[in-house]
């Protein structure tokens, strides 16, 4: 199937990719990838043992009211420079009949795990700042350089607490380990809590605003729906560490995504004569996901915490609709895994920017 044509003024033209031997992108309509998505493993309190400052007895390990302070004994505390944080109410009522709040903190490898419940009348930046200091003191780890969070409603409180501790707050939906941990806690902890309220709606629902016009500095010149074998994806990810390539990777093993090396991962290739500046601008945006909006014949780029851009549009017809639907189906078959590649030319051997992305549903709380 021919690749899509996109409209001005975004990615201005479109070109099919024929050079498969050097940079083996393929049209997404060729086949759908086959992969397995398994449940991510979350260490329990009992597995934490030696460095858990809670020192819970074995019979208390399954207590849904217990709090967790855990650091992997095999990890170097100095190596954890970025945390992921959620500070929000849970579908649980306290003894006053008010919603209980919880602070969750982890790193992207879940080597650090911290949970603490709070009454709703103590939700402020001072409480949060004190809790962050407690994590550092209790576990003997330095405060992080950055803290990522995904709830826009908590941005003021989190930003204020971070600023007072000289931590950079990063609004971002790339808190994937945290989101998976929340899903696990909903099933294994919250639903078993004596104050659990079945059917309770999240107090702070995630934003999904209308997409905005793309800033001019993010314009590309050509784009294509593409696929890349997992083995090649891993090679591009390794280039993020060994070469001067912009972008971001994911730990597929930690996220529980099992894919055979010959599986094709769907992605979007973007070409520009100013590829390096374009990739540099994209690198500062916390790129989260790309979505094909079939109804509006457009591609939506999600960045940061609640920003969505119309990344490209294309002429709507049965062929283009079919290809966009196939691309989304391929992404779904990979558990939401996809990528964005920025190149000087669509037939180029190399990328100057590569982002491995995962489109996850919002957490249940």
mmCIF file of C-alpha atoms in Angstrom:
data_model
loop_
_atom_site.group_PDB
_atom_site.id
_atom_site.type_symbol
_atom_site.label_atom_id
_atom_site.label_comp_id
_atom_site.label_asym_id
_atom_site.label_seq_id
_atom_site.Cartn_x
_atom_site.Cartn_y
_atom_site.Cartn_z
ATOM 1 C CA UNK A 1 0.000 0.000 0.000
ATOM 2 C CA UNK A 2 1.292 3.445 -0.816
ATOM 3 C CA UNK A 3 2.236 5.718 2.029
ATOM 4 C CA UNK A 4 -0.024 8.588 2.949
ATOM 5 C CA UNK A 5 0.215 12.124 1.654
ATOM 6 C CA UNK A 6 -0.038 14.836 4.248
ATOM 7 C CA UNK A 7 -1.242 18.388 3.963
ATOM 8 C CA UNK A 8 0.396 21.743 4.512
ATOM 9 C CA UNK A 9 1.641 23.398 6.609
ATOM 10 C CA UNK A 10 2.859 20.529 8.773
ATOM 11 C CA UNK A 11 4.916 17.731 7.259
ATOM 12 C CA UNK A 12 4.630 19.003 3.733
ATOM 13 C CA UNK A 13 5.177 16.006 1.456
ATOM 14 C CA UNK A 14 5.314 12.270 1.762
ATOM 15 C CA UNK A 15 7.555 9.671 0.168
ATOM 16 C CA UNK A 16 7.414 5.883 0.165
ATOM 17 C CA UNK A 17 10.521 4.093 1.455
ATOM 18 C CA UNK A 18 12.063 1.596 -0.930
ATOM 19 C CA UNK A 19 15.561 1.079 0.524
ATOM 20 C CA UNK A 20 14.893 -1.795 2.959
ATOM 21 C CA UNK A 21 18.425 -3.237 3.117
ATOM 22 C CA UNK A 22 20.094 -0.392 4.999
ATOM 23 C CA UNK A 23 17.280 1.051 7.069
ATOM 24 C CA UNK A 24 14.519 -1.598 6.921
ATOM 25 C CA UNK A 25 11.351 0.407 7.413
ATOM 26 C CA UNK A 26 8.266 -1.109 5.784
ATOM 27 C CA UNK A 27 4.752 0.017 5.075
ATOM 28 C CA UNK A 28 2.565 -0.764 8.054
ATOM 29 C CA UNK A 29 0.005 -2.548 5.921
ATOM 30 C CA UNK A 30 2.329 -5.487 5.204
ATOM 31 C CA UNK A 31 1.606 -7.396 8.396
ATOM 32 C CA UNK A 32 0.732 -6.963 12.029
ATOM 33 C CA UNK A 33 3.329 -7.699 14.700
ATOM 34 C CA UNK A 34 2.753 -10.518 17.112
ATOM 35 C CA UNK A 35 3.854 -10.119 20.676
ATOM 36 C CA UNK A 36 2.950 -10.949 24.245
ATOM 37 C CA UNK A 37 2.431 -8.419 26.976
ATOM 38 C CA UNK A 38 2.900 -9.910 30.413
ATOM 39 C CA UNK A 39 2.218 -8.417 33.834
ATOM 40 C CA UNK A 40 5.029 -6.308 35.226
ATOM 41 C CA UNK A 41 6.545 -7.724 38.406
ATOM 42 C CA UNK A 42 6.239 -5.435 41.419
ATOM 43 C CA UNK A 43 8.433 -6.511 44.363
ATOM 44 C CA UNK A 44 6.432 -7.074 47.528
ATOM 45 C CA UNK A 45 7.309 -5.891 50.998
ATOM 46 C CA UNK A 46 8.588 -9.345 51.857
ATOM 47 C CA UNK A 47 10.992 -9.214 48.884
ATOM 48 C CA UNK A 48 12.350 -5.894 50.122
ATOM 49 C CA UNK A 49 13.496 -7.330 53.479
ATOM 50 C CA UNK A 50 16.913 -5.951 54.377
ATOM 51 C CA UNK A 51 16.589 -2.319 53.313
ATOM 52 C CA UNK A 52 12.898 -1.784 54.033
ATOM 53 C CA UNK A 53 12.768 0.593 56.958
ATOM 54 C CA UNK A 54 9.226 -0.467 57.778
ATOM 55 C CA UNK A 55 10.513 -3.828 59.132
ATOM 56 C CA UNK A 56 7.112 -5.446 58.692
ATOM 57 C CA UNK A 57 6.550 -8.931 60.042
ATOM 58 C CA UNK A 58 5.691 -11.618 57.527
ATOM 59 C CA UNK A 59 2.064 -11.783 58.601
ATOM 60 C CA UNK A 60 1.705 -8.080 57.852
ATOM 61 C CA UNK A 61 3.066 -8.293 54.303
ATOM 62 C CA UNK A 62 -0.405 -8.517 52.766
ATOM 63 C CA UNK A 63 -1.933 -5.779 54.911
ATOM 64 C CA UNK A 64 -3.485 -3.283 52.434
ATOM 65 C CA UNK A 65 -3.222 -0.517 55.024
ATOM 66 C CA UNK A 66 0.559 -0.962 55.382
ATOM 67 C CA UNK A 67 2.958 1.579 53.957
ATOM 68 C CA UNK A 68 6.091 0.689 52.034
ATOM 69 C CA UNK A 69 9.643 2.045 52.182
ATOM 70 C CA UNK A 70 11.880 -0.018 49.910
ATOM 71 C CA UNK A 71 15.248 0.241 48.211
ATOM 72 C CA UNK A 72 16.733 -2.620 46.203
ATOM 73 C CA UNK A 73 19.793 -3.764 48.177
ATOM 74 C CA UNK A 74 21.693 -4.375 44.940
ATOM 75 C CA UNK A 75 21.241 -0.846 43.585
ATOM 76 C CA UNK A 76 23.709 1.997 44.066
ATOM 77 C CA UNK A 77 21.658 4.773 45.738
ATOM 78 C CA UNK A 78 23.751 7.408 43.958
ATOM 79 C CA UNK A 79 22.600 6.032 40.596
ATOM 80 C CA UNK A 80 18.940 6.967 41.172
ATOM 81 C CA UNK A 81 18.823 10.541 39.909
ATOM 82 C CA UNK A 82 15.212 10.680 38.685
ATOM 83 C CA UNK A 83 12.020 9.808 40.552
ATOM 84 C CA UNK A 84 8.419 9.326 39.433
ATOM 85 C CA UNK A 85 5.688 10.653 41.739
ATOM 86 C CA UNK A 86 1.936 10.509 42.191
ATOM 87 C CA UNK A 87 0.146 12.432 44.941
ATOM 88 C CA UNK A 88 -3.572 11.872 44.669
ATOM 89 C CA UNK A 89 -6.708 10.598 46.369
ATOM 90 C CA UNK A 90 -7.563 6.908 46.237
ATOM 91 C CA UNK A 91 -10.967 5.162 46.102
ATOM 92 C CA UNK A 92 -10.666 4.638 49.865
ATOM 93 C CA UNK A 93 -12.458 6.352 52.743
ATOM 94 C CA UNK A 94 -10.713 6.983 56.057
ATOM 95 C CA UNK A 95 -12.344 6.735 59.508
ATOM 96 C CA UNK A 96 -13.850 10.218 59.007
ATOM 97 C CA UNK A 97 -15.569 9.141 55.814
ATOM 98 C CA UNK A 98 -13.231 11.318 53.729
ATOM 99 C CA UNK A 99 -11.169 10.196 50.753
ATOM 100 C CA UNK A 100 -7.729 8.990 51.670
ATOM 101 C CA UNK A 101 -4.765 10.412 49.749
ATOM 102 C CA UNK A 102 -1.581 8.562 48.944
ATOM 103 C CA UNK A 103 1.943 9.511 47.918
ATOM 104 C CA UNK A 104 3.647 7.047 45.573
ATOM 105 C CA UNK A 105 7.301 7.490 44.626
ATOM 106 C CA UNK A 106 9.486 5.183 42.549
ATOM 107 C CA UNK A 107 12.265 5.241 39.983
ATOM 108 C CA UNK A 108 11.909 3.866 36.455
ATOM 109 C CA UNK A 109 13.345 0.471 37.468
ATOM 110 C CA UNK A 110 11.175 0.201 40.622
ATOM 111 C CA UNK A 111 14.366 -0.205 42.631
ATOM 112 C CA UNK A 112 12.953 2.563 44.810
ATOM 113 C CA UNK A 113 9.389 2.243 46.129
ATOM 114 C CA UNK A 114 7.709 4.452 48.698
ATOM 115 C CA UNK A 115 4.061 4.725 49.724
ATOM 116 C CA UNK A 116 2.409 6.811 52.410
ATOM 117 C CA UNK A 117 -1.237 7.625 53.150
ATOM 118 C CA UNK A 118 -2.409 11.128 54.094
ATOM 119 C CA UNK A 119 -5.743 12.601 55.250
ATOM 120 C CA UNK A 120 -7.259 15.068 52.800
ATOM 121 C CA UNK A 121 -6.652 18.047 55.127
ATOM 122 C CA UNK A 122 -2.858 17.698 54.854
ATOM 123 C CA UNK A 123 -2.511 18.010 51.088
ATOM 124 C CA UNK A 124 -0.093 20.848 50.447
ATOM 125 C CA UNK A 125 3.455 21.516 49.294
ATOM 126 C CA UNK A 126 4.842 21.499 52.843
ATOM 127 C CA UNK A 127 3.538 17.992 53.461
ATOM 128 C CA UNK A 128 4.984 16.832 50.158
ATOM 129 C CA UNK A 129 8.363 18.481 50.752
ATOM 130 C CA UNK A 130 8.649 16.855 54.179
ATOM 131 C CA UNK A 131 7.732 13.457 52.702
ATOM 132 C CA UNK A 132 10.406 13.770 50.010
ATOM 133 C CA UNK A 133 12.993 14.576 52.644
ATOM 134 C CA UNK A 134 11.817 11.555 54.659
ATOM 135 C CA UNK A 135 12.407 9.260 51.670
ATOM 136 C CA UNK A 136 15.951 10.531 51.347
ATOM 137 C CA UNK A 137 16.664 10.275 55.069
ATOM 138 C CA UNK A 138 14.946 6.934 55.712
ATOM 139 C CA UNK A 139 16.607 5.144 52.807
ATOM 140 C CA UNK A 140 19.900 6.992 52.802
ATOM 141 C CA UNK A 141 19.629 8.129 49.199
ATOM 142 C CA UNK A 142 20.240 11.595 47.758
ATOM 143 C CA UNK A 143 17.363 13.723 46.588
ATOM 144 C CA UNK A 144 16.886 13.330 42.830
ATOM 145 C CA UNK A 145 17.788 15.793 40.107
ATOM 146 C CA UNK A 146 14.322 15.437 38.543
ATOM 147 C CA UNK A 147 10.858 14.270 39.560
ATOM 148 C CA UNK A 148 8.330 13.321 36.873
ATOM 149 C CA UNK A 149 4.580 13.481 37.509
ATOM 150 C CA UNK A 150 1.544 13.058 35.252
ATOM 151 C CA UNK A 151 -1.376 14.864 36.959
ATOM 152 C CA UNK A 152 -1.761 18.469 35.814
ATOM 153 C CA UNK A 153 -4.043 19.281 38.767
ATOM 154 C CA UNK A 154 -1.168 18.670 41.193
ATOM 155 C CA UNK A 155 1.388 20.699 39.256
ATOM 156 C CA UNK A 156 1.355 23.711 41.602
ATOM 157 C CA UNK A 157 1.867 21.686 44.790
ATOM 158 C CA UNK A 158 4.497 19.397 43.267
ATOM 159 C CA UNK A 159 6.374 22.235 41.588
ATOM 160 C CA UNK A 160 6.477 24.294 44.776
ATOM 161 C CA UNK A 161 7.752 21.371 46.867
ATOM 162 C CA UNK A 162 10.391 20.479 44.271
ATOM 163 C CA UNK A 163 11.585 24.054 43.896
ATOM 164 C CA UNK A 164 12.125 24.363 47.641
ATOM 165 C CA UNK A 165 14.374 21.280 47.478
ATOM 166 C CA UNK A 166 16.215 22.363 44.305
ATOM 167 C CA UNK A 167 14.656 19.476 42.340
ATOM 168 C CA UNK A 168 13.541 19.970 38.740
ATOM 169 C CA UNK A 169 9.819 19.106 38.376
ATOM 170 C CA UNK A 170 9.057 17.474 35.013
ATOM 171 C CA UNK A 171 5.384 17.274 33.946
ATOM 172 C CA UNK A 172 5.304 14.143 31.808
ATOM 173 C CA UNK A 173 3.195 11.133 30.947
ATOM 174 C CA UNK A 174 6.398 9.117 30.526
ATOM 175 C CA UNK A 175 5.924 7.895 34.120
ATOM 176 C CA UNK A 176 5.341 4.408 32.774
ATOM 177 C CA UNK A 177 6.713 2.425 35.718
ATOM 178 C CA UNK A 178 4.587 4.500 38.066
ATOM 179 C CA UNK A 179 1.434 3.958 36.000
ATOM 180 C CA UNK A 180 2.006 0.195 35.896
ATOM 181 C CA UNK A 181 2.620 0.195 39.642
ATOM 182 C CA UNK A 182 -0.652 2.071 40.191
ATOM 183 C CA UNK A 183 -2.496 -0.544 38.134
ATOM 184 C CA UNK A 184 -0.933 -3.301 40.229
ATOM 185 C CA UNK A 185 -1.752 -1.552 43.520
ATOM 186 C CA UNK A 186 -5.357 -1.054 42.466
ATOM 187 C CA UNK A 187 -5.805 -4.814 42.088
ATOM 188 C CA UNK A 188 -3.628 -6.020 44.962
ATOM 189 C CA UNK A 189 -3.957 -3.262 47.562
ATOM 190 C CA UNK A 190 -6.763 -0.728 47.101
ATOM 191 C CA UNK A 191 -9.539 -3.218 46.363
ATOM 192 C CA UNK A 192 -8.634 -5.094 49.562
ATOM 193 C CA UNK A 193 -8.500 -2.019 51.775
ATOM 194 C CA UNK A 194 -11.349 -1.926 54.355
ATOM 195 C CA UNK A 195 -12.282 1.574 53.180
ATOM 196 C CA UNK A 196 -12.377 0.731 49.446
ATOM 197 C CA UNK A 197 -15.260 2.316 47.521
ATOM 198 C CA UNK A 198 -16.107 0.230 44.471
ATOM 199 C CA UNK A 199 -17.076 2.299 41.451
ATOM 200 C CA UNK A 200 -15.631 5.532 42.829
ATOM 201 C CA UNK A 201 -14.444 7.832 40.051
ATOM 202 C CA UNK A 202 -10.924 9.299 40.174
ATOM 203 C CA UNK A 203 -10.917 12.704 41.839
ATOM 204 C CA UNK A 204 -8.228 14.006 39.484
ATOM 205 C CA UNK A 205 -9.008 12.627 36.038
ATOM 206 C CA UNK A 206 -6.273 12.912 33.407
ATOM 207 C CA UNK A 207 -6.560 15.729 30.891
ATOM 208 C CA UNK A 208 -7.175 14.955 27.217
ATOM 209 C CA UNK A 209 -7.440 18.419 25.656
ATOM 210 C CA UNK A 210 -8.182 19.258 22.042
ATOM 211 C CA UNK A 211 -5.011 19.186 19.929
ATOM 212 C CA UNK A 212 -3.383 22.505 19.091
ATOM 213 C CA UNK A 213 -1.554 23.773 16.026
ATOM 214 C CA UNK A 214 2.022 22.549 15.849
ATOM 215 C CA UNK A 215 4.701 25.196 16.617
ATOM 216 C CA UNK A 216 6.750 26.128 13.558
ATOM 217 C CA UNK A 217 10.017 24.910 15.065
ATOM 218 C CA UNK A 218 8.593 21.355 15.129
ATOM 219 C CA UNK A 219 7.682 21.248 11.430
ATOM 220 C CA UNK A 220 9.117 18.473 9.314
ATOM 221 C CA UNK A 221 9.160 18.109 5.528
ATOM 222 C CA UNK A 222 8.244 14.468 4.866
ATOM 223 C CA UNK A 223 6.782 11.645 6.902
ATOM 224 C CA UNK A 224 5.829 8.002 6.565
ATOM 225 C CA UNK A 225 4.031 5.283 8.477
ATOM 226 C CA UNK A 226 6.751 2.662 8.920
ATOM 227 C CA UNK A 227 7.719 -0.502 10.751
ATOM 228 C CA UNK A 228 11.038 -1.645 12.158
ATOM 229 C CA UNK A 229 11.997 -5.119 13.487
ATOM 230 C CA UNK A 230 12.546 -5.305 17.233
ATOM 231 C CA UNK A 231 16.200 -6.143 16.682
ATOM 232 C CA UNK A 232 16.639 -2.904 14.729
ATOM 233 C CA UNK A 233 14.686 -0.965 17.355
ATOM 234 C CA UNK A 234 17.087 -2.221 20.017
ATOM 235 C CA UNK A 235 20.000 -1.106 17.831
ATOM 236 C CA UNK A 236 18.556 2.387 17.500
ATOM 237 C CA UNK A 237 18.013 2.514 21.266
ATOM 238 C CA UNK A 238 21.641 1.539 21.849
ATOM 239 C CA UNK A 239 22.670 4.415 19.582
ATOM 240 C CA UNK A 240 21.119 6.797 22.109
ATOM 241 C CA UNK A 241 23.954 5.859 24.460
ATOM 242 C CA UNK A 242 26.833 5.319 22.033
ATOM 243 C CA UNK A 243 26.260 8.106 19.495
ATOM 244 C CA UNK A 244 25.109 11.709 19.639
ATOM 245 C CA UNK A 245 21.477 10.878 18.927
ATOM 246 C CA UNK A 246 18.552 12.672 20.517
ATOM 247 C CA UNK A 247 15.658 10.679 21.915
ATOM 248 C CA UNK A 248 14.523 8.395 24.710
ATOM 249 C CA UNK A 249 14.250 4.647 25.305
ATOM 250 C CA UNK A 250 12.163 2.251 27.383
ATOM 251 C CA UNK A 251 13.089 -0.845 29.381
ATOM 252 C CA UNK A 252 10.896 -3.407 27.608
ATOM 253 C CA UNK A 253 11.808 -6.191 30.037
ATOM 254 C CA UNK A 254 10.756 -4.146 33.062
ATOM 255 C CA UNK A 255 7.534 -3.072 31.353
ATOM 256 C CA UNK A 256 6.687 -6.728 30.731
ATOM 257 C CA UNK A 257 6.667 -6.539 26.933
ATOM 258 C CA UNK A 258 7.860 -9.775 25.330
ATOM 259 C CA UNK A 259 8.447 -9.464 21.585
ATOM 260 C CA UNK A 260 10.312 -11.743 19.217
ATOM 261 C CA UNK A 261 13.243 -10.164 17.388
ATOM 262 C CA UNK A 262 11.572 -10.442 13.988
ATOM 263 C CA UNK A 263 8.378 -8.689 15.125
ATOM 264 C CA UNK A 264 7.712 -5.405 13.337
ATOM 265 C CA UNK A 265 7.122 -2.378 15.569
ATOM 266 C CA UNK A 266 5.008 0.428 14.052
ATOM 267 C CA UNK A 267 6.430 3.908 13.980
ATOM 268 C CA UNK A 268 6.488 7.277 12.292
ATOM 269 C CA UNK A 269 9.511 8.436 10.294
ATOM 270 C CA UNK A 270 9.952 12.180 9.834
ATOM 271 C CA UNK A 271 12.484 13.724 7.460
ATOM 272 C CA UNK A 272 13.765 17.283 7.519
ATOM 273 C CA UNK A 273 16.677 19.208 6.028
ATOM 274 C CA UNK A 274 17.083 20.624 9.547
ATOM 275 C CA UNK A 275 16.767 17.247 11.227
ATOM 276 C CA UNK A 276 19.263 17.880 14.028
ATOM 277 C CA UNK A 277 17.654 21.144 15.270
ATOM 278 C CA UNK A 278 14.225 19.514 14.919
ATOM 279 C CA UNK A 279 15.331 16.512 16.998
ATOM 280 C CA UNK A 280 16.862 18.845 19.586
ATOM 281 C CA UNK A 281 13.573 20.732 19.968
ATOM 282 C CA UNK A 282 11.633 17.468 20.231
ATOM 283 C CA UNK A 283 14.053 16.220 22.873
ATOM 284 C CA UNK A 284 12.933 18.923 25.282
ATOM 285 C CA UNK A 285 9.239 18.072 25.033
ATOM 286 C CA UNK A 286 8.877 14.764 26.917
ATOM 287 C CA UNK A 287 7.413 13.020 23.857
ATOM 288 C CA UNK A 288 4.763 10.547 25.056
ATOM 289 C CA UNK A 289 2.876 9.037 22.132
ATOM 290 C CA UNK A 290 1.605 9.410 18.575
ATOM 291 C CA UNK A 291 -1.984 8.637 17.615
ATOM 292 C CA UNK A 292 -3.638 8.309 14.224
ATOM 293 C CA UNK A 293 -7.011 10.060 14.435
ATOM 294 C CA UNK A 294 -8.827 8.262 11.647
ATOM 295 C CA UNK A 295 -12.004 10.342 11.913
ATOM 296 C CA UNK A 296 -10.135 13.622 11.417
ATOM 297 C CA UNK A 297 -7.432 12.223 9.112
ATOM 298 C CA UNK A 298 -4.629 13.532 11.279
ATOM 299 C CA UNK A 299 -1.732 12.449 13.468
ATOM 300 C CA UNK A 300 -1.756 13.630 17.086
ATOM 301 C CA UNK A 301 1.496 14.107 18.987
ATOM 302 C CA UNK A 302 1.203 14.012 22.795
ATOM 303 C CA UNK A 303 3.973 15.654 24.809
ATOM 304 C CA UNK A 304 4.517 16.631 28.417
ATOM 305 C CA UNK A 305 1.582 16.275 30.760
ATOM 306 C CA UNK A 306 -1.450 17.461 28.768
ATOM 307 C CA UNK A 307 -0.250 18.979 25.492
ATOM 308 C CA UNK A 308 -1.466 17.553 22.200
ATOM 309 C CA UNK A 309 -0.459 18.809 18.755
ATOM 310 C CA UNK A 310 -1.838 18.175 15.286
ATOM 311 C CA UNK A 311 1.421 16.716 13.992
ATOM 312 C CA UNK A 312 0.206 16.110 10.431
ATOM 313 C CA UNK A 313 -2.934 15.758 8.336
ATOM 314 C CA UNK A 314 -3.596 13.685 5.247
ATOM 315 C CA UNK A 315 -6.223 13.392 2.546
ATOM 316 C CA UNK A 316 -9.001 11.150 3.765
ATOM 317 C CA UNK A 317 -9.954 8.303 1.452
ATOM 318 C CA UNK A 318 -10.543 4.554 1.838
ATOM 319 C CA UNK A 319 -6.876 3.716 1.242
ATOM 320 C CA UNK A 320 -5.499 6.253 3.724
ATOM 321 C CA UNK A 321 -8.102 5.335 6.320
ATOM 322 C CA UNK A 322 -7.246 1.654 5.949
ATOM 323 C CA UNK A 323 -3.529 2.310 6.411
ATOM 324 C CA UNK A 324 -4.062 4.537 9.455
ATOM 325 C CA UNK A 325 -6.332 1.906 11.009
ATOM 326 C CA UNK A 326 -3.736 -0.795 10.299
ATOM 327 C CA UNK A 327 -1.023 1.319 11.936
ATOM 328 C CA UNK A 328 -3.146 1.777 15.067
ATOM 329 C CA UNK A 329 -3.986 -1.945 15.077
ATOM 330 C CA UNK A 330 -0.285 -2.779 14.868
ATOM 331 C CA UNK A 331 0.401 -0.466 17.792
ATOM 332 C CA UNK A 332 -2.359 -2.120 19.825
ATOM 333 C CA UNK A 333 -0.997 -5.585 18.976
ATOM 334 C CA UNK A 334 2.339 -4.469 20.439
ATOM 335 C CA UNK A 335 0.717 -3.388 23.688
ATOM 336 C CA UNK A 336 0.940 0.284 22.682
ATOM 337 C CA UNK A 337 4.617 0.153 21.704
ATOM 338 C CA UNK A 338 5.663 2.418 18.805
ATOM 339 C CA UNK A 339 8.394 4.887 17.894
ATOM 340 C CA UNK A 340 9.224 8.245 16.349
ATOM 341 C CA UNK A 341 12.307 8.544 14.141
ATOM 342 C CA UNK A 342 13.735 11.822 12.804
ATOM 343 C CA UNK A 343 16.098 11.665 9.827
ATOM 344 C CA UNK A 344 17.777 13.925 7.302
ATOM 345 C CA UNK A 345 16.094 11.880 4.584
ATOM 346 C CA UNK A 346 13.625 9.007 4.624
ATOM 347 C CA UNK A 347 16.173 6.851 2.781
ATOM 348 C CA UNK A 348 18.984 7.761 5.166
ATOM 349 C CA UNK A 349 20.996 5.067 6.921
ATOM 350 C CA UNK A 350 20.811 6.821 10.287
ATOM 351 C CA UNK A 351 18.499 8.620 12.672
ATOM 352 C CA UNK A 352 19.359 11.864 14.403
ATOM 353 C CA UNK A 353 16.456 11.375 16.803
ATOM 354 C CA UNK A 354 14.717 8.218 18.025
ATOM 355 C CA UNK A 355 11.988 7.935 20.659
ATOM 356 C CA UNK A 356 10.609 4.587 21.783
ATOM 357 C CA UNK A 357 7.051 5.241 22.937
ATOM 358 C CA UNK A 358 4.350 3.359 24.807
ATOM 359 C CA UNK A 359 0.677 4.328 24.635
ATOM 360 C CA UNK A 360 -0.820 3.110 27.927
ATOM 361 C CA UNK A 361 -4.404 3.577 29.125
ATOM 362 C CA UNK A 362 -4.791 5.916 32.120
ATOM 363 C CA UNK A 363 -4.482 4.298 35.542
ATOM 364 C CA UNK A 364 -7.713 3.214 37.264
ATOM 365 C CA UNK A 365 -7.173 5.746 40.087
#
